[in-house]
Amino acid sequence: MSPTRQEIFSPGILNIFGAKARARSAYTEEARALTALSRKRGVCERCRKFKARCDMPDSIYEPCRRCSLVVTGVLRQPCIRVNLVDISLHRIGSTKDSALDGWMRSQQTLQIVNGVVGTGHRTLLLTQDFGFELEVTVARYNAGVGDKVSYPWRDASGVAREYKMPPYYMINFEDTKQAMVEYNRRSFVSYIQRNLRDKNPIVWMTFQAAIRHSTKSQSPLVRNALLFWSGARLIERPWRLCGTDTLGLSPNEDIDSPWYGTVPVTPIMDTQLDHLVIDCLLIPLRQRILAQLFDKILKKKKEDWFEIYLAMFVVMYNMERNFAYVLFFTSYYGVMGKFGSRGTSSLSESFIHACKTMLAYFHYVYNGAAILSSPLEKSSLTMPEEQYAYIQALQKERTRQGDDLTLLKDKSMYETDMYWCHQLLFKDCQVEKQNEKEIDELQEEDYLMHSEDD
């Protein structure tokens, strides 16, 4: 029989409750420090659920120690402190503010005031020498203070020179936007073939596999990645006039000039073309690609692996071209590009963050390199034939290249083909460890060519 309440609380009796409860030990200084660190770095979803200490590493790109020991497929949410959908994949140029839009409105107002609306328009054909042409309509404007009407460059002796251009700018922007989208749709395969034919065999075979897969499976993710890659080339290569109307200019005859033998578009047209490509191609494609990648990676379906891998490779190789373009741009336009230690807010800093974030999601969230690191037995696999054939060819080529691949991270990310892409191929990739001792300090504004103040 259970004791009565009176018996329990009888005078002279010592009552001890919870005698079997485990006593909580006092905090040590080490425990206090770890708790403070957890508050600072945050706690992942899995550790919070099990009320366990979350030992987040210094790197924001790596999972906590507890989650890193779990099979990747078990984790429902990425245990890393970076967001894939927010990363930068391209420069934003004049879309950063409304300066170009304001300048164009002012020109339209001046045309109305001067009574020259609809007069003096000229139709030009532009090309980047890949077998395709873009038709645009231009009008003359009165260059004001701050309007750039020449290109800077340096001759073989390092002397600063300039190439003067007549003041023409593009009009009918909405029509040109549609023409640009169509231009990219028609030409993207040609841009890929012409640019990559002499690159690393792994790059070539992967892009060819992506083109075939986007056509055969009608994958919007892979196709968007390919269109994004070719679209990004449109803001790298210079445009030139290729029709009968060359604004009264003859091809440049200075053999040291970057424009030797050609007639380039005017500086304001160059900025307008970049604006069009960024606004109507790169920005919307970037949003779609990252949203689609994020969704497929978190679903962790095996049948999505090939799409995820191909899209990641294509986008990552675009980042490599971004870094290579820094060297081309500073040389081509005679811009002095500073290279210094980490810590600046340069455009390249944001690209490094983007590459690390993509690698973190591919390796730590999706475990994407696992299938590339194991021998394949065709009889035990259910993957499509095209995927099996690609992996077999890739593994063979990776073995052939050997240390040439594994030592790429010791080289310059500005000058090394496959610096970032090869890191998708190895399961033991260390995302945080990169050769980033000296990074350029170029800002978005340094790439704008239409204003004397830029």
Short mmCIF file of C-alpha atoms in Angstrom, two decimals:
data_model
loop_
_atom_site.label_atom_id
_atom_site.label_comp_id
_atom_site.label_asym_id
_atom_site.label_seq_id
_atom_site.Cartn_x
_atom_site.Cartn_y
_atom_site.Cartn_z
CA MET A 1 0.00 0.00 0.00
CA SER A 2 1.30 3.45 -0.93
CA PRO A 3 2.13 5.80 1.98
CA THR A 4 -0.31 8.58 2.74
CA ARG A 5 0.55 12.24 2.25
CA GLN A 6 0.64 12.64 6.03
CA GLU A 7 3.16 9.81 6.36
CA ILE A 8 5.35 11.29 3.63
CA PHE A 9 5.55 14.71 5.26
CA SER A 10 5.63 13.47 8.88
CA PRO A 11 7.80 15.52 11.26
CA GLY A 12 11.29 14.16 11.82
CA ILE A 13 11.46 12.41 8.46
CA LEU A 14 13.97 13.60 5.78
CA ASN A 15 12.25 13.49 2.41
CA ILE A 16 14.51 13.24 -0.68
CA PHE A 17 12.87 13.52 -4.12
CA GLY A 18 14.58 12.79 -7.47
CA ALA A 19 17.29 10.76 -5.85
CA LYS A 20 17.71 8.79 -9.07
CA ALA A 21 18.11 11.94 -11.24
CA ARG A 22 21.58 12.43 -12.72
CA ALA A 23 23.36 15.41 -11.23
CA ARG A 24 24.41 18.06 -13.77
CA SER A 25 28.12 18.67 -13.68
CA ALA A 26 29.47 22.18 -13.41
CA TYR A 27 30.51 23.93 -16.64
CA THR A 28 34.20 23.83 -17.40
CA GLU A 29 35.87 26.77 -19.10
CA GLU A 30 36.18 24.70 -22.27
CA ALA A 31 32.46 23.89 -22.23
CA ARG A 32 31.59 27.56 -21.71
CA ALA A 33 33.78 28.52 -24.66
CA LEU A 34 32.15 25.88 -26.90
CA THR A 35 28.68 27.04 -25.88
CA ALA A 36 29.55 30.65 -26.65
CA LEU A 37 30.92 29.57 -30.03
CA SER A 38 27.71 27.65 -30.78
CA ARG A 39 25.66 30.76 -30.02
CA LYS A 40 27.85 32.78 -32.36
CA ARG A 41 27.93 30.31 -35.27
CA GLY A 42 24.46 28.87 -34.83
CA VAL A 43 23.14 25.34 -34.51
CA CYS A 44 22.11 23.14 -37.42
CA GLU A 45 18.63 21.61 -37.65
CA ARG A 46 19.75 18.05 -36.88
CA CYS A 47 21.75 18.96 -33.76
CA ARG A 48 18.90 21.14 -32.51
CA LYS A 49 16.45 18.27 -32.96
CA PHE A 50 18.60 15.88 -30.89
CA LYS A 51 19.59 18.63 -28.43
CA ALA A 52 23.24 17.95 -29.11
CA ARG A 53 26.14 20.36 -29.12
CA CYS A 54 26.71 21.60 -32.67
CA ASP A 55 30.41 21.93 -33.40
CA MET A 56 30.35 24.17 -36.43
CA PRO A 57 33.78 24.56 -38.11
CA ASP A 58 35.43 27.88 -38.86
CA SER A 59 34.55 27.52 -42.54
CA ILE A 60 31.00 28.51 -43.44
CA TYR A 61 31.17 26.07 -46.35
CA GLU A 62 31.60 22.91 -44.26
CA PRO A 63 29.03 20.92 -42.22
CA CYS A 64 29.30 20.49 -38.45
CA ARG A 65 31.33 17.57 -37.12
CA ARG A 66 28.28 15.50 -36.14
CA CYS A 67 26.56 15.90 -39.52
CA SER A 68 29.76 15.22 -41.45
CA LEU A 69 29.72 11.68 -40.01
CA VAL A 70 26.22 10.98 -41.28
CA VAL A 71 25.48 9.48 -44.69
CA THR A 72 24.73 12.50 -46.87
CA GLY A 73 21.40 11.17 -48.09
CA VAL A 74 20.05 11.14 -44.52
CA LEU A 75 20.42 14.89 -44.04
CA ARG A 76 17.19 16.62 -44.99
CA GLN A 77 18.63 20.15 -44.89
CA PRO A 78 22.13 21.32 -45.80
CA CYS A 79 24.25 21.73 -42.67
CA ILE A 80 26.27 24.62 -44.11
CA ARG A 81 25.95 28.36 -43.58
CA VAL A 82 25.76 29.52 -47.20
CA ASN A 83 22.79 29.90 -49.53
CA LEU A 84 23.06 28.56 -53.06
CA VAL A 85 20.30 30.71 -54.55
CA ASP A 86 21.94 33.99 -53.49
CA ILE A 87 25.35 33.61 -55.14
CA SER A 88 26.67 35.88 -57.91
CA LEU A 89 27.49 34.23 -61.23
CA HIS A 90 28.17 37.29 -63.38
CA ARG A 91 28.84 40.99 -63.18
CA ILE A 92 25.74 43.17 -63.17
CA GLY A 93 27.25 46.16 -64.95
CA SER A 94 24.98 49.10 -65.62
CA THR A 95 21.98 47.19 -64.22
CA LYS A 96 23.42 47.96 -60.77
CA ASP A 97 21.65 51.31 -60.82
CA SER A 98 19.47 53.31 -63.20
CA ALA A 99 22.28 55.49 -64.56
CA LEU A 100 22.09 54.12 -68.10
CA ASP A 101 18.29 54.25 -68.17
CA GLY A 102 18.43 57.85 -66.97
CA TRP A 103 21.00 58.74 -69.62
CA MET A 104 18.84 57.23 -72.38
CA ARG A 105 15.73 59.08 -71.17
CA SER A 106 17.67 62.33 -71.25
CA GLN A 107 18.67 61.68 -74.87
CA GLN A 108 15.06 60.99 -75.83
CA THR A 109 14.00 64.23 -74.16
CA LEU A 110 16.67 66.16 -76.07
CA GLN A 111 15.45 64.66 -79.35
CA ILE A 112 11.92 65.84 -78.59
CA VAL A 113 13.10 69.32 -77.62
CA ASN A 114 15.24 69.61 -80.74
CA GLY A 115 12.49 68.23 -82.98
CA VAL A 116 14.59 65.38 -84.36
CA VAL A 117 12.57 62.40 -83.11
CA GLY A 118 12.58 59.60 -85.69
CA THR A 119 15.17 61.27 -87.92
CA GLY A 120 18.73 60.23 -88.65
CA HIS A 121 18.25 56.62 -87.55
CA ARG A 122 20.67 54.06 -88.95
CA THR A 123 20.50 50.27 -89.05
CA LEU A 124 23.74 48.48 -88.23
CA LEU A 125 24.82 44.85 -88.28
CA LEU A 126 27.02 43.66 -85.40
CA THR A 127 29.00 40.47 -84.96
CA GLN A 128 31.42 38.72 -82.63
CA ASP A 129 32.72 36.59 -85.51
CA PHE A 130 30.97 33.33 -84.66
CA GLY A 131 28.92 33.23 -87.85
CA PHE A 132 25.92 35.21 -86.55
CA GLU A 133 24.79 38.84 -86.83
CA LEU A 134 22.71 41.12 -84.62
CA GLU A 135 20.71 43.98 -86.17
CA VAL A 136 20.37 47.19 -84.14
CA THR A 137 19.07 50.70 -84.76
CA VAL A 138 21.16 53.69 -83.67
CA ALA A 139 20.85 57.47 -83.53
CA ARG A 140 23.39 60.24 -83.10
CA TYR A 141 23.56 62.17 -79.82
CA ASN A 142 25.34 65.26 -78.59
CA ALA A 143 28.14 64.09 -76.31
CA GLY A 144 28.14 65.90 -72.99
CA VAL A 145 30.61 66.18 -70.15
CA GLY A 146 31.37 62.69 -68.86
CA ASP A 147 30.23 60.87 -72.00
CA LYS A 148 32.97 58.58 -73.26
CA VAL A 149 33.54 58.81 -77.02
CA SER A 150 36.85 56.95 -77.22
CA TYR A 151 38.48 53.70 -76.11
CA PRO A 152 41.69 53.72 -74.06
CA TRP A 153 44.51 51.32 -74.89
CA ARG A 154 48.29 51.06 -74.66
CA ASP A 155 50.69 50.48 -77.52
CA ALA A 156 53.61 48.04 -77.54
CA SER A 157 55.75 50.58 -75.67
CA GLY A 158 53.16 50.98 -72.91
CA VAL A 159 52.19 54.49 -74.00
CA ALA A 160 48.54 55.39 -73.34
CA ARG A 161 46.54 55.85 -76.55
CA GLU A 162 42.87 56.31 -77.43
CA TYR A 163 40.61 55.33 -80.31
CA LYS A 164 38.01 58.02 -81.00
CA MET A 165 34.48 57.06 -82.03
CA PRO A 166 31.45 59.04 -83.32
CA PRO A 167 28.64 59.57 -80.76
CA TYR A 168 25.96 56.99 -81.64
CA TYR A 169 23.76 55.01 -79.28
CA MET A 170 21.19 52.24 -79.71
CA ILE A 171 17.45 52.98 -79.70
CA ASN A 172 14.38 50.68 -79.85
CA PHE A 173 15.68 48.81 -76.81
CA GLU A 174 12.71 46.46 -76.42
CA ASP A 175 13.02 45.17 -79.98
CA THR A 176 16.75 44.69 -79.50
CA LYS A 177 16.14 42.69 -76.30
CA GLN A 178 14.07 40.16 -78.21
CA ALA A 179 16.68 40.07 -80.97
CA MET A 180 19.40 39.39 -78.38
CA VAL A 181 17.47 36.48 -76.82
CA GLU A 182 16.97 34.98 -80.28
CA TYR A 183 20.64 35.57 -81.16
CA ASN A 184 21.74 33.60 -78.09
CA ARG A 185 19.26 30.80 -78.80
CA ARG A 186 20.54 30.41 -82.37
CA SER A 187 24.23 30.73 -81.62
CA PHE A 188 24.88 29.05 -78.25
CA VAL A 189 26.12 25.75 -79.71
CA SER A 190 28.49 27.59 -82.06
CA TYR A 191 29.88 29.70 -79.18
CA ILE A 192 30.51 26.53 -77.18
CA GLN A 193 32.12 24.59 -80.03
CA ARG A 194 34.37 27.44 -81.16
CA ASN A 195 35.47 28.38 -77.63
CA LEU A 196 36.10 24.93 -76.20
CA ARG A 197 37.41 22.78 -79.03
CA ASP A 198 41.04 23.08 -77.89
CA LYS A 199 40.39 22.95 -74.13
CA ASN A 200 40.99 20.10 -71.69
CA PRO A 201 39.38 16.87 -73.03
CA ILE A 202 37.25 16.65 -69.88
CA VAL A 203 35.80 20.09 -70.57
CA TRP A 204 35.09 19.20 -74.19
CA MET A 205 33.44 15.83 -73.46
CA THR A 206 31.34 17.30 -70.63
CA PHE A 207 29.95 20.16 -72.71
CA GLN A 208 29.19 17.78 -75.57
CA ALA A 209 27.38 15.51 -73.12
CA ALA A 210 25.45 18.52 -71.82
CA ILE A 211 24.37 19.55 -75.33
CA ARG A 212 23.21 16.01 -76.12
CA HIS A 213 21.42 15.65 -72.78
CA SER A 214 19.63 18.99 -73.08
CA THR A 215 18.34 17.95 -76.50
CA LYS A 216 17.53 14.31 -75.79
CA SER A 217 15.97 14.65 -72.33
CA GLN A 218 14.74 18.21 -72.86
CA SER A 219 16.25 19.14 -69.50
CA PRO A 220 15.48 22.82 -68.78
CA LEU A 221 18.22 22.94 -66.13
CA VAL A 222 21.04 21.83 -68.43
CA ARG A 223 19.75 23.89 -71.36
CA ASN A 224 19.51 27.00 -69.17
CA ALA A 225 23.08 26.39 -67.99
CA LEU A 226 24.32 26.17 -71.59
CA LEU A 227 22.40 29.30 -72.62
CA PHE A 228 23.82 31.08 -69.58
CA TRP A 229 27.37 30.05 -70.50
CA SER A 230 27.07 31.32 -74.07
CA GLY A 231 25.23 34.45 -72.90
CA ALA A 232 28.09 35.30 -70.56
CA ARG A 233 30.48 35.22 -73.52
CA LEU A 234 28.44 38.00 -75.15
CA ILE A 235 29.66 40.49 -72.53
CA GLU A 236 33.27 39.31 -72.81
CA ARG A 237 34.04 39.49 -76.50
CA PRO A 238 34.03 42.87 -78.30
CA TRP A 239 31.32 43.54 -80.87
CA ARG A 240 32.25 45.05 -84.23
CA LEU A 241 30.34 46.56 -87.14
CA CYS A 242 30.09 44.09 -90.01
CA GLY A 243 27.53 45.57 -92.43
CA THR A 244 27.87 48.16 -95.19
CA ASP A 245 27.19 51.00 -92.73
CA THR A 246 30.21 51.48 -90.46
CA LEU A 247 29.32 55.00 -89.24
CA GLY A 248 31.73 56.48 -91.76
CA LEU A 249 34.75 54.74 -90.24
CA SER A 250 37.36 52.61 -91.96
CA PRO A 251 38.91 49.57 -90.26
CA ASN A 252 41.55 50.56 -87.72
CA GLU A 253 45.03 50.54 -89.27
CA ASP A 254 47.17 50.72 -86.10
CA ILE A 255 48.72 47.27 -85.85
CA ASP A 256 49.24 47.63 -82.08
CA SER A 257 45.60 48.49 -81.46
CA PRO A 258 43.21 45.85 -80.04
CA TRP A 259 40.79 46.91 -82.81
CA TYR A 260 43.28 46.52 -85.68
CA GLY A 261 41.46 45.67 -88.91
CA THR A 262 37.97 46.23 -87.46
CA VAL A 263 35.43 48.95 -86.62
CA PRO A 264 34.20 48.45 -83.05
CA VAL A 265 30.84 49.57 -81.68
CA THR A 266 30.88 52.90 -79.84
CA PRO A 267 31.59 52.94 -76.07
CA ILE A 268 27.97 53.71 -75.18
CA MET A 269 26.78 50.93 -77.52
CA ASP A 270 29.21 48.56 -75.81
CA THR A 271 27.67 49.42 -72.43
CA GLN A 272 24.14 49.13 -73.84
CA LEU A 273 24.87 45.69 -75.29
CA ASP A 274 26.24 44.50 -71.95
CA HIS A 275 23.14 45.91 -70.25
CA LEU A 276 20.86 44.05 -72.64
CA VAL A 277 22.64 40.73 -72.19
CA ILE A 278 22.72 41.02 -68.41
CA ASP A 279 19.13 42.21 -68.09
CA CYS A 280 17.35 39.90 -70.53
CA LEU A 281 19.63 36.83 -70.45
CA LEU A 282 21.95 36.45 -67.48
CA ILE A 283 19.76 37.69 -64.62
CA PRO A 284 16.68 35.56 -65.43
CA LEU A 285 18.77 32.51 -66.40
CA ARG A 286 20.79 32.74 -63.18
CA GLN A 287 17.62 32.81 -61.10
CA ARG A 288 16.19 29.76 -62.87
CA ILE A 289 19.41 27.74 -62.74
CA LEU A 290 20.06 28.27 -59.03
CA ALA A 291 16.43 27.64 -58.07
CA GLN A 292 16.37 24.42 -60.12
CA LEU A 293 19.72 23.26 -58.73
CA PHE A 294 18.69 23.97 -55.14
CA ASP A 295 15.43 22.09 -55.56
CA LYS A 296 17.02 19.02 -57.15
CA ILE A 297 19.95 18.88 -54.72
CA LEU A 298 17.67 18.91 -51.67
CA LYS A 299 15.44 16.20 -53.15
CA LYS A 300 18.55 13.98 -53.44
CA LYS A 301 17.12 11.77 -56.18
CA LYS A 302 19.65 9.50 -57.89
CA GLU A 303 18.00 10.01 -61.26
CA ASP A 304 18.77 13.76 -61.05
CA TRP A 305 22.52 13.25 -60.62
CA PHE A 306 23.49 13.67 -64.27
CA GLU A 307 21.49 16.89 -64.64
CA ILE A 308 22.91 18.34 -61.43
CA TYR A 309 26.47 17.39 -62.34
CA LEU A 310 26.31 18.72 -65.92
CA ALA A 311 24.70 22.00 -64.85
CA MET A 312 27.22 22.45 -62.03
CA PHE A 313 30.14 21.78 -64.40
CA VAL A 314 28.88 24.22 -67.04
CA VAL A 315 28.22 27.00 -64.52
CA MET A 316 31.51 26.35 -62.73
CA TYR A 317 33.39 26.58 -66.02
CA ASN A 318 31.70 29.90 -66.63
CA MET A 319 33.20 31.10 -63.34
CA GLU A 320 36.63 30.12 -64.64
CA ARG A 321 36.02 32.28 -67.69
CA ASN A 322 35.05 35.15 -65.38
CA PHE A 323 38.48 34.99 -63.74
CA ALA A 324 40.29 34.67 -67.07
CA TYR A 325 38.36 37.70 -68.36
CA VAL A 326 39.91 39.88 -65.64
CA LEU A 327 43.33 39.44 -67.25
CA PHE A 328 41.91 39.94 -70.76
CA PHE A 329 40.02 43.09 -69.74
CA THR A 330 42.96 44.78 -68.02
CA SER A 331 45.19 44.05 -71.02
CA TYR A 332 42.68 44.81 -73.80
CA TYR A 333 41.46 48.14 -72.44
CA GLY A 334 44.67 49.19 -70.70
CA VAL A 335 42.99 49.17 -67.28
CA MET A 336 45.36 48.93 -64.34
CA GLY A 337 44.12 46.03 -62.22
CA LYS A 338 45.47 45.82 -58.68
CA PHE A 339 46.11 42.44 -57.10
CA GLY A 340 46.29 42.27 -53.32
CA SER A 341 45.58 40.13 -50.29
CA ARG A 342 42.12 38.85 -49.39
CA GLY A 343 39.63 41.15 -47.72
CA THR A 344 38.62 43.56 -50.47
CA SER A 345 35.06 43.65 -51.76
CA SER A 346 36.03 43.06 -55.38
CA LEU A 347 33.83 41.33 -57.92
CA SER A 348 36.20 38.37 -57.96
CA GLU A 349 35.70 37.94 -54.20
CA SER A 350 32.00 37.31 -54.84
CA PHE A 351 32.88 34.81 -57.58
CA ILE A 352 35.17 32.88 -55.21
CA HIS A 353 32.32 32.70 -52.70
CA ALA A 354 30.00 31.44 -55.45
CA CYS A 355 32.41 28.67 -56.48
CA LYS A 356 32.93 27.52 -52.91
CA THR A 357 29.19 27.52 -52.29
CA MET A 358 28.48 25.38 -55.36
CA LEU A 359 31.21 22.92 -54.37
CA ALA A 360 29.85 22.76 -50.82
CA TYR A 361 26.35 21.88 -52.01
CA PHE A 362 27.62 19.35 -54.54
CA HIS A 363 29.92 17.54 -52.10
CA TYR A 364 28.52 18.05 -48.59
CA VAL A 365 24.80 18.20 -49.33
CA TYR A 366 24.41 15.95 -52.38
CA ASN A 367 27.54 13.75 -52.17
CA GLY A 368 27.75 14.24 -55.92
CA ALA A 369 31.28 12.92 -56.48
CA ALA A 370 30.60 9.49 -54.95
CA ILE A 371 29.50 7.94 -58.24
CA LEU A 372 32.65 9.24 -59.96
CA SER A 373 34.93 7.72 -57.33
CA SER A 374 33.82 4.07 -57.57
CA PRO A 375 34.29 1.42 -60.28
CA LEU A 376 31.14 0.90 -62.33
CA GLU A 377 29.67 -2.52 -62.99
CA LYS A 378 27.27 -2.09 -65.87
CA SER A 379 25.24 -5.17 -64.97
CA SER A 380 24.37 -3.74 -61.55
CA LEU A 381 23.48 -0.22 -62.69
CA THR A 382 20.16 1.20 -63.77
CA MET A 383 21.50 4.48 -65.18
CA PRO A 384 20.89 5.43 -68.83
CA GLU A 385 23.47 4.36 -71.40
CA GLU A 386 24.59 7.95 -72.13
CA GLN A 387 25.36 8.52 -68.45
CA TYR A 388 27.24 5.24 -68.09
CA ALA A 389 29.30 5.94 -71.24
CA TYR A 390 30.17 9.44 -70.02
CA ILE A 391 31.29 8.28 -66.57
CA GLN A 392 33.42 5.51 -68.10
CA ALA A 393 35.11 7.98 -70.46
CA LEU A 394 35.57 10.53 -67.67
CA GLN A 395 37.17 8.04 -65.28
CA LYS A 396 39.54 6.89 -68.01
CA GLU A 397 40.55 10.47 -68.87
CA ARG A 398 40.91 11.40 -65.20
CA THR A 399 43.28 8.48 -64.70
CA ARG A 400 45.27 9.44 -67.80
CA GLN A 401 45.76 13.02 -66.60
CA GLY A 402 46.67 11.90 -63.07
CA ASP A 403 48.65 14.51 -61.12
CA ASP A 404 48.03 17.11 -63.82
CA LEU A 405 44.50 17.31 -62.39
CA THR A 406 45.17 16.92 -58.69
CA LEU A 407 47.82 19.67 -58.70
CA LEU A 408 45.61 22.28 -60.38
CA LYS A 409 44.65 23.85 -57.03
CA ASP A 410 48.26 24.94 -56.54
CA LYS A 411 48.08 27.11 -59.65
CA SER A 412 46.47 30.48 -60.42
CA MET A 413 42.68 30.51 -60.64
CA TYR A 414 43.03 33.31 -63.24
CA GLU A 415 45.20 31.34 -65.65
CA THR A 416 44.42 27.66 -65.02
CA ASP A 417 41.89 25.81 -67.14
CA MET A 418 39.64 23.56 -65.00
CA TYR A 419 40.87 25.12 -61.74
CA TRP A 420 37.33 25.00 -60.29
CA CYS A 421 35.72 22.30 -62.44
CA HIS A 422 38.16 19.55 -61.53
CA GLN A 423 37.12 19.90 -57.90
CA LEU A 424 33.73 18.41 -58.79
CA LEU A 425 35.45 15.16 -59.75
CA PHE A 426 37.04 14.22 -56.43
CA LYS A 427 35.15 13.08 -53.35
CA ASP A 428 37.88 14.31 -50.98
CA CYS A 429 37.68 17.89 -52.27
CA GLN A 430 38.59 20.47 -49.62
CA VAL A 431 36.27 23.34 -50.47
CA GLU A 432 37.81 25.93 -48.15
CA LYS A 433 41.37 25.34 -49.32
CA GLN A 434 41.99 27.43 -52.46
CA ASN A 435 44.91 29.32 -53.99
CA GLU A 436 43.59 32.80 -53.25
CA LYS A 437 46.64 34.66 -51.97
CA GLU A 438 46.29 37.54 -54.43
CA ILE A 439 42.89 38.60 -55.74
CA ASP A 440 42.18 41.52 -58.08
CA GLU A 441 40.44 44.59 -56.65
CA LEU A 442 38.30 45.47 -59.68
CA GLN A 443 34.78 46.64 -58.85
CA GLU A 444 31.62 46.58 -60.98
CA GLU A 445 32.22 50.21 -61.97
CA ASP A 446 35.63 49.41 -63.46
CA TYR A 447 33.97 47.41 -66.25
CA LEU A 448 31.73 50.25 -67.45
CA MET A 449 33.06 52.03 -70.52
CA HIS A 450 30.53 54.78 -71.28
CA SER A 451 31.52 57.42 -68.73
CA GLU A 452 34.76 59.32 -68.31
CA ASP A 453 34.32 59.00 -64.54
CA ASP A 454 34.27 55.18 -64.58
#
